[in-house]
CSV table of C-alpha atoms in Angstrom, one decimal:
chain,number,residue,atom,x,y,z
A,725,UNK,CA,0.0,0.0,0.0
A,726,UNK,CA,2.9,2.4,0.8
A,727,UNK,CA,4.4,1.7,-2.7
A,728,UNK,CA,1.1,2.5,-4.4
A,729,UNK,CA,0.8,5.8,-2.5
A,730,UNK,CA,4.4,6.7,-3.3
A,731,UNK,CA,3.7,6.0,-7.0
A,732,UNK,CA,0.5,8.0,-7.0
A,733,UNK,CA,2.4,10.9,-5.3
A,734,UNK,CA,5.1,10.7,-7.9
A,735,UNK,CA,2.6,10.8,-10.7
A,736,UNK,CA,0.9,13.8,-9.3
A,737,UNK,CA,4.2,15.6,-8.9
A,738,UNK,CA,5.1,14.7,-12.5
A,739,UNK,CA,1.8,16.1,-13.7
A,740,UNK,CA,2.4,19.4,-11.9
A,741,UNK,CA,6.0,19.6,-13.2
A,742,UNK,CA,4.7,19.2,-16.7
A,743,UNK,CA,2.6,22.3,-16.6
A,744,UNK,CA,3.6,25.2,-18.8
A,745,UNK,CA,2.6,28.3,-16.9
A,746,UNK,CA,3.5,30.6,-19.7
A,747,UNK,CA,1.3,28.9,-22.3
A,748,UNK,CA,-1.3,27.5,-19.9
A,749,UNK,CA,-2.0,30.7,-18.0
A,750,UNK,CA,-5.0,30.4,-15.6
A,751,UNK,CA,-5.6,26.8,-16.5
A,752,UNK,CA,-2.1,25.8,-15.6
A,753,UNK,CA,-2.4,27.7,-12.3
A,754,UNK,CA,-5.7,26.0,-11.5
A,755,UNK,CA,-4.4,22.5,-12.3
A,756,UNK,CA,-1.3,23.2,-10.2
A,757,UNK,CA,-3.5,24.0,-7.2
A,758,UNK,CA,-5.5,20.8,-7.8
A,759,UNK,CA,-2.4,18.7,-8.1
A,760,UNK,CA,-0.9,20.2,-4.9
A,761,UNK,CA,-4.1,19.5,-3.0
A,762,UNK,CA,-4.2,16.0,-4.3
A,763,UNK,CA,-0.6,15.4,-3.4
A,764,UNK,CA,-1.3,16.8,0.1
A,765,UNK,CA,-4.2,14.5,0.5
A,766,UNK,CA,-2.2,11.5,-0.7
A,767,UNK,CA,0.6,12.3,1.8
A,768,UNK,CA,-2.0,12.9,4.6
A,769,UNK,CA,-3.5,9.4,3.9
A,770,UNK,CA,-0.5,7.4,5.0
A,771,UNK,CA,-2.4,5.6,7.8
A,772,UNK,CA,-5.1,2.9,7.1
A,773,UNK,CA,-7.7,5.0,8.9
A,774,UNK,CA,-7.4,7.8,6.3
A,775,UNK,CA,-8.7,6.0,3.3
A,776,UNK,CA,-11.4,8.6,2.8
A,777,UNK,CA,-8.7,11.3,2.4
A,778,UNK,CA,-7.0,9.1,-0.2
A,779,UNK,CA,-10.3,8.5,-2.0
A,780,UNK,CA,-11.0,12.2,-2.2
A,781,UNK,CA,-7.6,12.8,-3.9
A,782,UNK,CA,-8.5,10.0,-6.3
A,783,UNK,CA,-11.8,11.6,-7.1
A,784,UNK,CA,-10.2,15.0,-7.8
A,785,UNK,CA,-7.8,13.4,-10.3
A,786,UNK,CA,-10.6,11.3,-11.8
A,787,UNK,CA,-12.6,14.5,-12.5
A,788,UNK,CA,-9.6,16.0,-14.3
A,789,UNK,CA,-9.0,12.8,-16.3
A,790,UNK,CA,-12.7,12.8,-17.4
A,791,UNK,CA,-12.5,16.4,-18.4
A,792,UNK,CA,-9.5,15.7,-20.6
A,793,UNK,CA,-11.3,12.8,-22.2
A,794,UNK,CA,-14.3,15.0,-23.1
A,795,UNK,CA,-12.2,17.7,-24.8
A,796,UNK,CA,-9.8,15.2,-26.6
A,797,UNK,CA,-10.1,15.2,-30.4
A,798,UNK,CA,-12.0,12.3,-31.7
């Protein structure tokens, strides 16, 4: 379980690092805030009794993934 959380945290960090603030403007800033909050929640959920916190981070990221799917060219 710790490895999965570490991997999730690394993915969120990579997502934030990939943001282009010059080209992305407000969208990049908004995504950065979401990624930081998701990362904070993942790190806060290190104990087994904090599954709800981890699930809230998962939900945040799932909503972003769904939005990207909706705007992707078909």
